Every structure is written in C-alpha cells, then in structure tokens.
JSON list of C-alpha atoms in Angstrom, two decimals:
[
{"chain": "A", "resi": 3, "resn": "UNK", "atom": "CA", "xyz": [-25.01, -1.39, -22.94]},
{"chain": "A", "resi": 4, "resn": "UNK", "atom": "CA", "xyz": [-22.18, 0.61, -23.86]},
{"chain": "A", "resi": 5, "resn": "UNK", "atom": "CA", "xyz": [-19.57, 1.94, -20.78]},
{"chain": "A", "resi": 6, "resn": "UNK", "atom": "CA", "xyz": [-17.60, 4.97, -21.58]},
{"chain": "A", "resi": 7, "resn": "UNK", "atom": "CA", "xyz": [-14.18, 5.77, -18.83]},
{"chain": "A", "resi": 8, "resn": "UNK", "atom": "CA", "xyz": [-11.48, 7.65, -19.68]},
{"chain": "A", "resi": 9, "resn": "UNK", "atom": "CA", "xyz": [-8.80, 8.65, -17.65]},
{"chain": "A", "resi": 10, "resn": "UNK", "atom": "CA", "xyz": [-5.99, 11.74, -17.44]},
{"chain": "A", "resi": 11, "resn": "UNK", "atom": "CA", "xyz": [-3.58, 11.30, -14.53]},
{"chain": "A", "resi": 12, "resn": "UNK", "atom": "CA", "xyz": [-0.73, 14.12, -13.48]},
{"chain": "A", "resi": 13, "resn": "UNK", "atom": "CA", "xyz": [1.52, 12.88, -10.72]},
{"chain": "A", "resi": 14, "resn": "UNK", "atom": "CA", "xyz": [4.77, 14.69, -9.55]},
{"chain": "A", "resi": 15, "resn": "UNK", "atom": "CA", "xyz": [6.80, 14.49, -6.21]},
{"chain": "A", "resi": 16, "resn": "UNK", "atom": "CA", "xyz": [9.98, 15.51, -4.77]},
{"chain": "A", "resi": 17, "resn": "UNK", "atom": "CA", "xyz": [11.91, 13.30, -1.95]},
{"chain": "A", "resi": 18, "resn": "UNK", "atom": "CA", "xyz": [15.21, 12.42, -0.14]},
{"chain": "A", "resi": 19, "resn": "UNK", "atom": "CA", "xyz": [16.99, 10.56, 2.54]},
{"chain": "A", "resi": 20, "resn": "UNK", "atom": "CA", "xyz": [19.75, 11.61, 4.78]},
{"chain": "A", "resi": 21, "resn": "UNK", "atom": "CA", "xyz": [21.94, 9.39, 6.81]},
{"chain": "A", "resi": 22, "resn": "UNK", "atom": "CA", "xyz": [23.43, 10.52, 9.94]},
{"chain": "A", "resi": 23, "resn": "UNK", "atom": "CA", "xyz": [26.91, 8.93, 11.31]},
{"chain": "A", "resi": 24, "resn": "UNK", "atom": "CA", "xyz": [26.23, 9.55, 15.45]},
{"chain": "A", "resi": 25, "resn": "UNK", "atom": "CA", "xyz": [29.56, 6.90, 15.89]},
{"chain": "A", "resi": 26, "resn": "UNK", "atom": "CA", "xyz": [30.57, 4.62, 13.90]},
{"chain": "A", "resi": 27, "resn": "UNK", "atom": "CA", "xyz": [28.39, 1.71, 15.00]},
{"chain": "A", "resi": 28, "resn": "UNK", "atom": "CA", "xyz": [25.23, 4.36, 15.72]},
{"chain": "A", "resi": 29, "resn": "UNK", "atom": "CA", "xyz": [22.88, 5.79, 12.60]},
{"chain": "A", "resi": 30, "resn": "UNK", "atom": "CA", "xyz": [19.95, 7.51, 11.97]},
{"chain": "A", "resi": 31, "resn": "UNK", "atom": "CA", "xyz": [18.40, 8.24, 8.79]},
{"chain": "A", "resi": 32, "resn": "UNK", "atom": "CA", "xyz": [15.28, 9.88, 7.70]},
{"chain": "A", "resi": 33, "resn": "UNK", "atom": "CA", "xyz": [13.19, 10.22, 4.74]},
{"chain": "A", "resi": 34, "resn": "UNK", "atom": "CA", "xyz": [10.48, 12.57, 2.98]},
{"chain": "A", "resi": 35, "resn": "UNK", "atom": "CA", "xyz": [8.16, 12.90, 0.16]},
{"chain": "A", "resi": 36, "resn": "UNK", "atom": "CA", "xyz": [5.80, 15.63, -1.20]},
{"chain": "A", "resi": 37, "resn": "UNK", "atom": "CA", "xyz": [3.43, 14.23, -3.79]},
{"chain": "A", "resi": 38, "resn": "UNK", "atom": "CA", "xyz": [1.02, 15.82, -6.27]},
{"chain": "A", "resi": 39, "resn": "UNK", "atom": "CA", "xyz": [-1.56, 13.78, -7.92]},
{"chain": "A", "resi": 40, "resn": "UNK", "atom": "CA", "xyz": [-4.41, 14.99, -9.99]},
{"chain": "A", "resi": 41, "resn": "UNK", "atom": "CA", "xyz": [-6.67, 12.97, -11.96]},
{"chain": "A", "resi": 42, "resn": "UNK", "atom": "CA", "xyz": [-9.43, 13.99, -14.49]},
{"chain": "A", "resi": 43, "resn": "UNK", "atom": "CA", "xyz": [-11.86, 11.37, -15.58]},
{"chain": "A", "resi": 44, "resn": "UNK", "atom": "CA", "xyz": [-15.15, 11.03, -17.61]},
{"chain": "A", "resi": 45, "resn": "UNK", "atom": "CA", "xyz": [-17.68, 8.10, -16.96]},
{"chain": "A", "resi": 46, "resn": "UNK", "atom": "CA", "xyz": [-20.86, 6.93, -18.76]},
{"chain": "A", "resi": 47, "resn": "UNK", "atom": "CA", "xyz": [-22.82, 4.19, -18.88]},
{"chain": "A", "resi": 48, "resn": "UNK", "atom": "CA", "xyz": [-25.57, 3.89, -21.74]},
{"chain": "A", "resi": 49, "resn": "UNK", "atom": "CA", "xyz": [-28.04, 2.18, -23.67]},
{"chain": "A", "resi": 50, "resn": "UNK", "atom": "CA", "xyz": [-27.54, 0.60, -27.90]},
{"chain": "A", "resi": 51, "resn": "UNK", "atom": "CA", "xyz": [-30.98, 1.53, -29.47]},
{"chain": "A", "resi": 52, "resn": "UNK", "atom": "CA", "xyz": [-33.56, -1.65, -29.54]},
{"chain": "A", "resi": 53, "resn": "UNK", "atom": "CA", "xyz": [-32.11, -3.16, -26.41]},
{"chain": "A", "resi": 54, "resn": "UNK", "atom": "CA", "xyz": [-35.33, -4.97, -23.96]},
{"chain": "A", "resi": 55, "resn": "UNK", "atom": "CA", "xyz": [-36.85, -3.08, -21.40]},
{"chain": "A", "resi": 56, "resn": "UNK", "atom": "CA", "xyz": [-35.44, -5.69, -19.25]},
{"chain": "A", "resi": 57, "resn": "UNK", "atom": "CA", "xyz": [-32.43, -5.38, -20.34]},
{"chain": "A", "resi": 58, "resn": "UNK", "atom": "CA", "xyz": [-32.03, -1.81, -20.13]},
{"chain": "A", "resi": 59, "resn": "UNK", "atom": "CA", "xyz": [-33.42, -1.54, -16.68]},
{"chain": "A", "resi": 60, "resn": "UNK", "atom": "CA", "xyz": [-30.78, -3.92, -15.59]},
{"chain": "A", "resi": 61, "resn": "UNK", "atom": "CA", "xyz": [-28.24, -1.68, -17.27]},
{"chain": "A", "resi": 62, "resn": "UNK", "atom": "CA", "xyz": [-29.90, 1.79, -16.76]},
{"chain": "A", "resi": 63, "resn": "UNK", "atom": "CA", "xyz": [-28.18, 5.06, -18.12]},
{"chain": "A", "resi": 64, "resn": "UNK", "atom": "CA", "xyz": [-25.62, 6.75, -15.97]},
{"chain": "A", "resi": 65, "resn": "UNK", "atom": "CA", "xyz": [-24.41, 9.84, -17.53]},
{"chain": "A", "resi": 66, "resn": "UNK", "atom": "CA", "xyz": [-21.68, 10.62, -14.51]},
{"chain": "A", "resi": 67, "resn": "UNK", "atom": "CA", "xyz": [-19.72, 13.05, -17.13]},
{"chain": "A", "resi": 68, "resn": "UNK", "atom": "CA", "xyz": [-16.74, 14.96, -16.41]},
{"chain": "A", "resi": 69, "resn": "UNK", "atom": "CA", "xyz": [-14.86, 14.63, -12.66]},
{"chain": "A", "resi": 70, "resn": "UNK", "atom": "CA", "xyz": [-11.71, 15.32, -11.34]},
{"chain": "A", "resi": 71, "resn": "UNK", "atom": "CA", "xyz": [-9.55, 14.83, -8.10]},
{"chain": "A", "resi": 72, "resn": "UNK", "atom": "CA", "xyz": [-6.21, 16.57, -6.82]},
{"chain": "A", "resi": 73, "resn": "UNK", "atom": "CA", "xyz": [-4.41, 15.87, -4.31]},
{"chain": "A", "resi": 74, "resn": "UNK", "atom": "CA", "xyz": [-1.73, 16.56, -1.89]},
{"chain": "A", "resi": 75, "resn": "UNK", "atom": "CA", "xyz": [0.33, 14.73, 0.26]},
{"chain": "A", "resi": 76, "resn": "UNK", "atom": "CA", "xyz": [3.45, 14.86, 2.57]},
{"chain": "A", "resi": 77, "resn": "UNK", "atom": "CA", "xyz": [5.00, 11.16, 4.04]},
{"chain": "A", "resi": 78, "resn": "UNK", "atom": "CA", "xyz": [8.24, 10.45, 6.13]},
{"chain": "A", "resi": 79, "resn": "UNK", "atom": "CA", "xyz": [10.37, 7.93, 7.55]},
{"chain": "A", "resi": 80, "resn": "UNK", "atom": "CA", "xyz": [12.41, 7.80, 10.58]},
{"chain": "A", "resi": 81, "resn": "UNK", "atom": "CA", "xyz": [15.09, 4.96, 11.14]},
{"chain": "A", "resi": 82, "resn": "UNK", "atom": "CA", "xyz": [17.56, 4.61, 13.23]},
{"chain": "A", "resi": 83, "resn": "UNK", "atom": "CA", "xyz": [20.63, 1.13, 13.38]},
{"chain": "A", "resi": 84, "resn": "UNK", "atom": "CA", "xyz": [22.94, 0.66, 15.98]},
{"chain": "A", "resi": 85, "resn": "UNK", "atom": "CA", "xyz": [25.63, -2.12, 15.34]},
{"chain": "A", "resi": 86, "resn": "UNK", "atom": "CA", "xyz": [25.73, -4.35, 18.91]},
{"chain": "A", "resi": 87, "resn": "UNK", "atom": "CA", "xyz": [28.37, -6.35, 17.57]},
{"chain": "A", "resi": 88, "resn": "UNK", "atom": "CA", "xyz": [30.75, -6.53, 14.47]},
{"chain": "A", "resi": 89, "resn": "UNK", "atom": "CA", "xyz": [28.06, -9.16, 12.93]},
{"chain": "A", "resi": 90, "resn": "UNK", "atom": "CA", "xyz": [24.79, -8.17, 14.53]},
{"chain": "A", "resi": 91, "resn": "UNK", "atom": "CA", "xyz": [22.64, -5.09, 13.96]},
{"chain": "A", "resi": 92, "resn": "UNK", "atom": "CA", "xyz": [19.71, -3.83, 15.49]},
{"chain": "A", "resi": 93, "resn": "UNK", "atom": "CA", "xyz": [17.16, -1.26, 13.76]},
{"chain": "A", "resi": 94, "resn": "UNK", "atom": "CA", "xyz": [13.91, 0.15, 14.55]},
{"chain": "A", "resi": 95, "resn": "UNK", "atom": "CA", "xyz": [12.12, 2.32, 12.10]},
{"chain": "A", "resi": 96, "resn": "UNK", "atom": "CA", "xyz": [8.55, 4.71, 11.85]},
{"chain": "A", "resi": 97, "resn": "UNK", "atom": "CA", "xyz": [7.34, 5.35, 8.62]},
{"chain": "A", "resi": 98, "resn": "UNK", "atom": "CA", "xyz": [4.47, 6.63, 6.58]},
{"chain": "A", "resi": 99, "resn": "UNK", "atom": "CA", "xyz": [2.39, 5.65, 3.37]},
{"chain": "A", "resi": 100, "resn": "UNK", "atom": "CA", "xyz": [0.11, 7.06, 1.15]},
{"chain": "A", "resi": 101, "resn": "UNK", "atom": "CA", "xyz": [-2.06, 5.87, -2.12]},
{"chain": "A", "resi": 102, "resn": "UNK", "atom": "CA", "xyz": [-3.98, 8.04, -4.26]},
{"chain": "A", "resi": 103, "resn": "UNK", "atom": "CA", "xyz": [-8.03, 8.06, -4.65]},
{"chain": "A", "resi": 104, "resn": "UNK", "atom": "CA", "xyz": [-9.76, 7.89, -7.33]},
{"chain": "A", "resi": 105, "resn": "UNK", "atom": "CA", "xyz": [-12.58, 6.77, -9.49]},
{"chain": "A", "resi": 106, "resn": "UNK", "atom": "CA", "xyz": [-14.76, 3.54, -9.78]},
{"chain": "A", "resi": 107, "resn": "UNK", "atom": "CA", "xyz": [-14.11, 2.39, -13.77]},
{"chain": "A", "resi": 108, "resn": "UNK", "atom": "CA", "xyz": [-16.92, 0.27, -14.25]},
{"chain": "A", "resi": 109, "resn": "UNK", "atom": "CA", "xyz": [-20.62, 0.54, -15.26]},
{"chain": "A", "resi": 110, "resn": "UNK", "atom": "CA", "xyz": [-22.96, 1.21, -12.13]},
{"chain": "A", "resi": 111, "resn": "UNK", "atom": "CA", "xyz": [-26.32, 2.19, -11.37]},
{"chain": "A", "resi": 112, "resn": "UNK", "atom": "CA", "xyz": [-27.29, 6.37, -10.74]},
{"chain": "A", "resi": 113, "resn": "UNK", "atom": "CA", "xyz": [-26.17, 7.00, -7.37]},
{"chain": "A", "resi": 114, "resn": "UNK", "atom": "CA", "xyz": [-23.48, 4.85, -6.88]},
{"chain": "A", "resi": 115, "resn": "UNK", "atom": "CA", "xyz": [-20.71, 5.88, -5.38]},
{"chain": "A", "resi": 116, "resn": "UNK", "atom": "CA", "xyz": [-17.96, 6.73, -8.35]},
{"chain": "A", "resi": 117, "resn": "UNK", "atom": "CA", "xyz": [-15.05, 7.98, -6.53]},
{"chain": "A", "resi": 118, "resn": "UNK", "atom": "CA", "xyz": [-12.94, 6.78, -3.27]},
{"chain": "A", "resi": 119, "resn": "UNK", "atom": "CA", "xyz": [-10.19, 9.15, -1.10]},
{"chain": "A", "resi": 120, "resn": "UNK", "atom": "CA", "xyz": [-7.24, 7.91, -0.59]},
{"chain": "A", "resi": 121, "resn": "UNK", "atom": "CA", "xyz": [-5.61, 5.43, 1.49]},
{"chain": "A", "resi": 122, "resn": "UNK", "atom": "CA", "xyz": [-3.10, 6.27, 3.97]},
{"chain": "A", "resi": 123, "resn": "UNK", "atom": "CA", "xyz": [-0.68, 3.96, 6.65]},
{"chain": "A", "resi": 124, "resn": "UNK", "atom": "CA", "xyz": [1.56, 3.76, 9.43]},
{"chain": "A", "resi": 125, "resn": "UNK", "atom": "CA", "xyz": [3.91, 1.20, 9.84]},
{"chain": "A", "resi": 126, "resn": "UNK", "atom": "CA", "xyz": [6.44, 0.45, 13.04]},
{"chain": "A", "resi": 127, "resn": "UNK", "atom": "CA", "xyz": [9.54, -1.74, 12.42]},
{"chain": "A", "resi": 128, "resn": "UNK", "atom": "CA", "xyz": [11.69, -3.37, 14.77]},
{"chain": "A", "resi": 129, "resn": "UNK", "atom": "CA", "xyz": [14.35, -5.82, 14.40]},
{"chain": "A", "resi": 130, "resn": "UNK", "atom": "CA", "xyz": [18.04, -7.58, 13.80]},
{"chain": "A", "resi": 131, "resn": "UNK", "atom": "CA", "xyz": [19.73, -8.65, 11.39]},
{"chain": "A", "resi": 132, "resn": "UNK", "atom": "CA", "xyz": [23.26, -11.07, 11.73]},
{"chain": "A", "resi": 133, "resn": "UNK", "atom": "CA", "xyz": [25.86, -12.70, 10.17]},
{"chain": "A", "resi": 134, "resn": "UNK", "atom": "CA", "xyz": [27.20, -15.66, 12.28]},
{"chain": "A", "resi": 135, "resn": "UNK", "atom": "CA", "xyz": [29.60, -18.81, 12.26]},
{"chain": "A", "resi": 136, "resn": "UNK", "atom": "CA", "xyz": [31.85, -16.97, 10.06]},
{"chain": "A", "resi": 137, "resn": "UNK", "atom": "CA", "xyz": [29.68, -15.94, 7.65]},
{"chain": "A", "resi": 138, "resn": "UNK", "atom": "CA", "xyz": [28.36, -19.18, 7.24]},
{"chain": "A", "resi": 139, "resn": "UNK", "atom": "CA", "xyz": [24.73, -18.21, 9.03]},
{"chain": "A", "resi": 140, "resn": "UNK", "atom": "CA", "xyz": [22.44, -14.93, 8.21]},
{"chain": "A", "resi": 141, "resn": "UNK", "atom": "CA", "xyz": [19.48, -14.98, 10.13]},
{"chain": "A", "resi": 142, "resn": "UNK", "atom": "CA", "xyz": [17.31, -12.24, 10.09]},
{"chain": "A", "resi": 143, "resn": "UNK", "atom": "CA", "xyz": [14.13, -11.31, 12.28]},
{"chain": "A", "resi": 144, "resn": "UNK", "atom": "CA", "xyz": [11.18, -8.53, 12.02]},
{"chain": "A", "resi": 145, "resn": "UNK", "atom": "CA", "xyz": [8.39, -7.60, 14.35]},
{"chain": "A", "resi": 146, "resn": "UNK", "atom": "CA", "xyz": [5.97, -5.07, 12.79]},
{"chain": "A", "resi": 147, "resn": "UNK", "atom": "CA", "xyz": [3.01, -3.20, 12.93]},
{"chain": "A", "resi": 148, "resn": "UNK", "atom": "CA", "xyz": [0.96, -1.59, 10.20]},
{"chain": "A", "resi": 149, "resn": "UNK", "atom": "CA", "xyz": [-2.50, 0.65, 10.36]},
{"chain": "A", "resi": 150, "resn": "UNK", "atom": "CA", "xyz": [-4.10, 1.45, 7.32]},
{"chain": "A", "resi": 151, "resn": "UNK", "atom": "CA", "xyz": [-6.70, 4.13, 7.23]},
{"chain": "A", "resi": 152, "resn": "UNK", "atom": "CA", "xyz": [-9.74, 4.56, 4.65]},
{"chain": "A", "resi": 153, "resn": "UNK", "atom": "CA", "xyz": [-8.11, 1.12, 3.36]},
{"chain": "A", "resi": 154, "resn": "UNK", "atom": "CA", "xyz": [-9.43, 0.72, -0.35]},
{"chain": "A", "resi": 155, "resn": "UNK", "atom": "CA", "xyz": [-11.29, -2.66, -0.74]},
{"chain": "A", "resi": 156, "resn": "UNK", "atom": "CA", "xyz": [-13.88, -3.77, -2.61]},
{"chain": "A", "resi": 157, "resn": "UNK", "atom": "CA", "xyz": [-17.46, -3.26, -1.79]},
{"chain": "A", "resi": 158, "resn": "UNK", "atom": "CA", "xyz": [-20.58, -4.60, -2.49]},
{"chain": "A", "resi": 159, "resn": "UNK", "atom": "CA", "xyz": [-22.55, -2.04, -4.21]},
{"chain": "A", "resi": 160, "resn": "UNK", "atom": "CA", "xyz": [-24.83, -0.51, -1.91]},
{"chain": "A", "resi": 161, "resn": "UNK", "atom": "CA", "xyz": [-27.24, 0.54, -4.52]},
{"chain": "A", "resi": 162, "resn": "UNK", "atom": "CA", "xyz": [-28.27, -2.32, -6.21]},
{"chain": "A", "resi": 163, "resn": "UNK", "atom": "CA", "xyz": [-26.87, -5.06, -3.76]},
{"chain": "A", "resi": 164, "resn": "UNK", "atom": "CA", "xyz": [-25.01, -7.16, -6.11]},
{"chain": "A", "resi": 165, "resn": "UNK", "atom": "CA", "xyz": [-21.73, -6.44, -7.69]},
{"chain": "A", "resi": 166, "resn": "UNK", "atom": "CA", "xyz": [-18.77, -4.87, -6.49]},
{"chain": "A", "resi": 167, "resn": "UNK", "atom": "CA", "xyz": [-16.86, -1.43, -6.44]},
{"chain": "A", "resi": 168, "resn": "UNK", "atom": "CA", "xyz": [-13.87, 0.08, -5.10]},
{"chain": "A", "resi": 169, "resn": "UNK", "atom": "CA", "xyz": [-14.22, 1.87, -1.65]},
{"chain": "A", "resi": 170, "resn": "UNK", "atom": "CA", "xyz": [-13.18, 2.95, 1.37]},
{"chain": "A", "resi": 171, "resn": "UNK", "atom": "CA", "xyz": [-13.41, 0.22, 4.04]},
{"chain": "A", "resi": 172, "resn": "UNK", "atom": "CA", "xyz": [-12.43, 2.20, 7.41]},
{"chain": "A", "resi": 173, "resn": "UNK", "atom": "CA", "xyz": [-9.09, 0.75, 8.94]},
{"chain": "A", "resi": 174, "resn": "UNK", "atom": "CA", "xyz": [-6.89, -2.30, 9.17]},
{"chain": "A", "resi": 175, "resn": "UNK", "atom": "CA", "xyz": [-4.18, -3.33, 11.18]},
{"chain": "A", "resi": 176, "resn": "UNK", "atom": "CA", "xyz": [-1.81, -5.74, 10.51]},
{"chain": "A", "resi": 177, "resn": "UNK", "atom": "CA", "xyz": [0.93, -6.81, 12.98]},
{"chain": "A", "resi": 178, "resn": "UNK", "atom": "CA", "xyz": [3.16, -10.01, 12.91]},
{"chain": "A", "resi": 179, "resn": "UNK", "atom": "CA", "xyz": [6.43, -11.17, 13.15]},
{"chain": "A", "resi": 180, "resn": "UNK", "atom": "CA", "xyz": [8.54, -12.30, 10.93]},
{"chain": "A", "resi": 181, "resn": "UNK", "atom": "CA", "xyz": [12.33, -14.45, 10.20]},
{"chain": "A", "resi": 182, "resn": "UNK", "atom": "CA", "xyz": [14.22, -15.94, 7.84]},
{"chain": "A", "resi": 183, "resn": "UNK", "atom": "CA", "xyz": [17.55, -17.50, 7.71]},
{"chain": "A", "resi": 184, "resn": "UNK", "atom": "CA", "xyz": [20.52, -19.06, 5.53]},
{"chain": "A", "resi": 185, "resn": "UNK", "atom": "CA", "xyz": [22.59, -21.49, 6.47]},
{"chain": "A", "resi": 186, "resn": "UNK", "atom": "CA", "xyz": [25.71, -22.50, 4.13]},
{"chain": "A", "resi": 187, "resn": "UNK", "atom": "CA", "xyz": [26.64, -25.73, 5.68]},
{"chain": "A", "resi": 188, "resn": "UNK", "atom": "CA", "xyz": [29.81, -26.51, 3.00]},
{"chain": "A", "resi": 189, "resn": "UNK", "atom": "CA", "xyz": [30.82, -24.68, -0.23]},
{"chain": "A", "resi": 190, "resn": "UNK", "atom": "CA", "xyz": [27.91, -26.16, -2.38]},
{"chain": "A", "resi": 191, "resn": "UNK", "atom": "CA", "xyz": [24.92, -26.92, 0.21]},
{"chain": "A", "resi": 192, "resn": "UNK", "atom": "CA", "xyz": [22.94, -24.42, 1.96]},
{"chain": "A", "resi": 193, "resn": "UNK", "atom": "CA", "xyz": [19.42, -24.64, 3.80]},
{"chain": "A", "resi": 194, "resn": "UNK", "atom": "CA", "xyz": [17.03, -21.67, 3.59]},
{"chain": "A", "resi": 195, "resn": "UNK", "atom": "CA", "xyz": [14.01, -21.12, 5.50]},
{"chain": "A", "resi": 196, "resn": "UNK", "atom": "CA", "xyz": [11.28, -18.68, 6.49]},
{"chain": "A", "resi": 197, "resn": "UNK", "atom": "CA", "xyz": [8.93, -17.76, 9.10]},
{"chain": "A", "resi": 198, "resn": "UNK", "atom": "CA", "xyz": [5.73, -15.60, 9.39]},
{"chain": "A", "resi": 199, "resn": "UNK", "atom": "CA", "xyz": [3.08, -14.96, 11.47]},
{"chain": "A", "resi": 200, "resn": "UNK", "atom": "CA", "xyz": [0.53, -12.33, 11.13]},
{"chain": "A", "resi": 201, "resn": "UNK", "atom": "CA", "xyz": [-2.38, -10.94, 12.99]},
{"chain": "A", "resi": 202, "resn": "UNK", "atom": "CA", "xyz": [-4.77, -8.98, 11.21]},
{"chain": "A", "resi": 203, "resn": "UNK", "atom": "CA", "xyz": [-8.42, -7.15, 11.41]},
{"chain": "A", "resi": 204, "resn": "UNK", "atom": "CA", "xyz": [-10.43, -4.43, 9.99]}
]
C-alpha cells in the first residue's frame, strides 16, 4: 500500500497592540489580528501490484485527489492593569484564539472524513502580580477560564472503527487557578514554587 499527501500552505496576517496611559497607575491595551490561510492538498491511498486480496481489502484504494481550504479570520484582545500599590498590580484580560483546519494526512478508508474546520477559543484572565519584602518576594497568581470550540482531537475512525484521525470534537472548557512565587531569602539562596489547579471537560 502506497499513501500519497502533499501539501501547499499560504498564510498571511496583519496585527497590532496599542497601550493606553488613563493615569499613571491605570492602562488599557488592546490587540488585533486578521489572518489568511489557504491550504491546497492532494491525498491518495493505493495498492503495489500482486499485493493479497486480504491485504488489499484491509488497505483499499482511496483516490481523494486534489482539495483545498481558505480561510479567514479576525481575533482580539482586551486588557486592562491598574497598579494598587507601588509593588502590586492587578490585571484582567479577554482575549481570542484561532487555529487553522485542515486535512487528515494519513491513509483511510473511502468515506472517511479527510478534512477538519478550524478551532477557535475564548479565554478570560484575571489576576496580580507583586513584588514584596523589598524585592526579596514575587508572587504571582492567575484565575482563568478558557472555551474551545470545534476543539481538534483525535478520533476514532468512524468508518472502519479502528484507528484514529484528526477531528472536530465539539467544545472544551478549561478553568483553573493558578500561582507561583520566588522567594530570595539571602544573596545566594532562593526557594521557588508553583501551584495549579485545573478543571476541565468536553
């Protein structure tokens, strides 16, 4: 069994940021992208001459051929810090996300699914980050919350029942918080340490 992909891909995009002074301990910034993406493929699966019936009807011909996919896309980010003391800031933030579909580059049976849209997410930020005892202390802490839709995962093939392909799996969330801190206790000892905890479905 021979397995034929080949793959063309075109991606372009313009973006920028802006940060906005409201006072001098107040800021907003915000972010956008345009993207282009197009990708043109060609996929085939076929047979060597003198292979078994067997084995050729567990690796049938798939003669997909030529296929192609463009897309567009616009993402943003919102942000915004306000400093609540010379050595503590707070920030909250709303953002975007966006991955490109595309095509399944592996042999499959006829009528498999070949191609998968893209993936897009929204994530919410909230949180502080400090710098206390002098300096001697940064301690940093994050709650979040992310929602993928169409999240791209891997599928059992629902042709043939075995094997796996890439597809879209509806949506996840994933929310959590998270911390992490360093502590320089004299000139040439510090303690670092981390926390996470994350709750996810889809």
């Amino acid at each position: 069994n021979h397995f034929y992909y080949r793959q063309a891909t075109e991606s372009a995009a313009a973006f920028g940021q802006l940060t906005f002074n409201v006072t001098d301990a107040f800021r907003i910034t915000g972010g956008a992208r345009y993207s282009w993406d197009r990708k043109d493929s060609f996929i085939a699966s076929v047979n060597s001459p003198g292979g078994t019936a067997q084995f050729r009807s567990g690796y049938p011909v798939n003669i997909v051929g030529d296929v192609s996919r463009s897309e567009k896309k616009f993402t943003w980010s919102l942000g915004a810090q306000y400093d609540l003391t010379p050595d503590i800031m707070g920030y909250v933030l709303a953002a975007t996300g966006y991955k490109t579909g595309g095509f399944n580059a592996r042999a499959a049976a006829p009528n498999t699914p070949f191609e998968f849209d893209a993936e897009n997410s929204m994530n919410y930020e909230i949180g502080l980050k400090s710098t206390l005892l002098d300096g001697a202390l940064v301690l940093n802490v994050d709650i979040y919350r992310t929602t993928l839709k169409d999240f791209q995962d891997s599928l059992l093939n629902p042709i043939t029942g075995t094997g796996f392909i890439v597809g879209n799996a509806g949506e996840r969330r994933s929310q959590g918080v998270e911390a992490d801190a360093r502590w320089r206790l004299t000139r040439d000892f510090s303690l670092n340490g981390s926390l996470s905890y994350n709750d996810a479905e889809f």
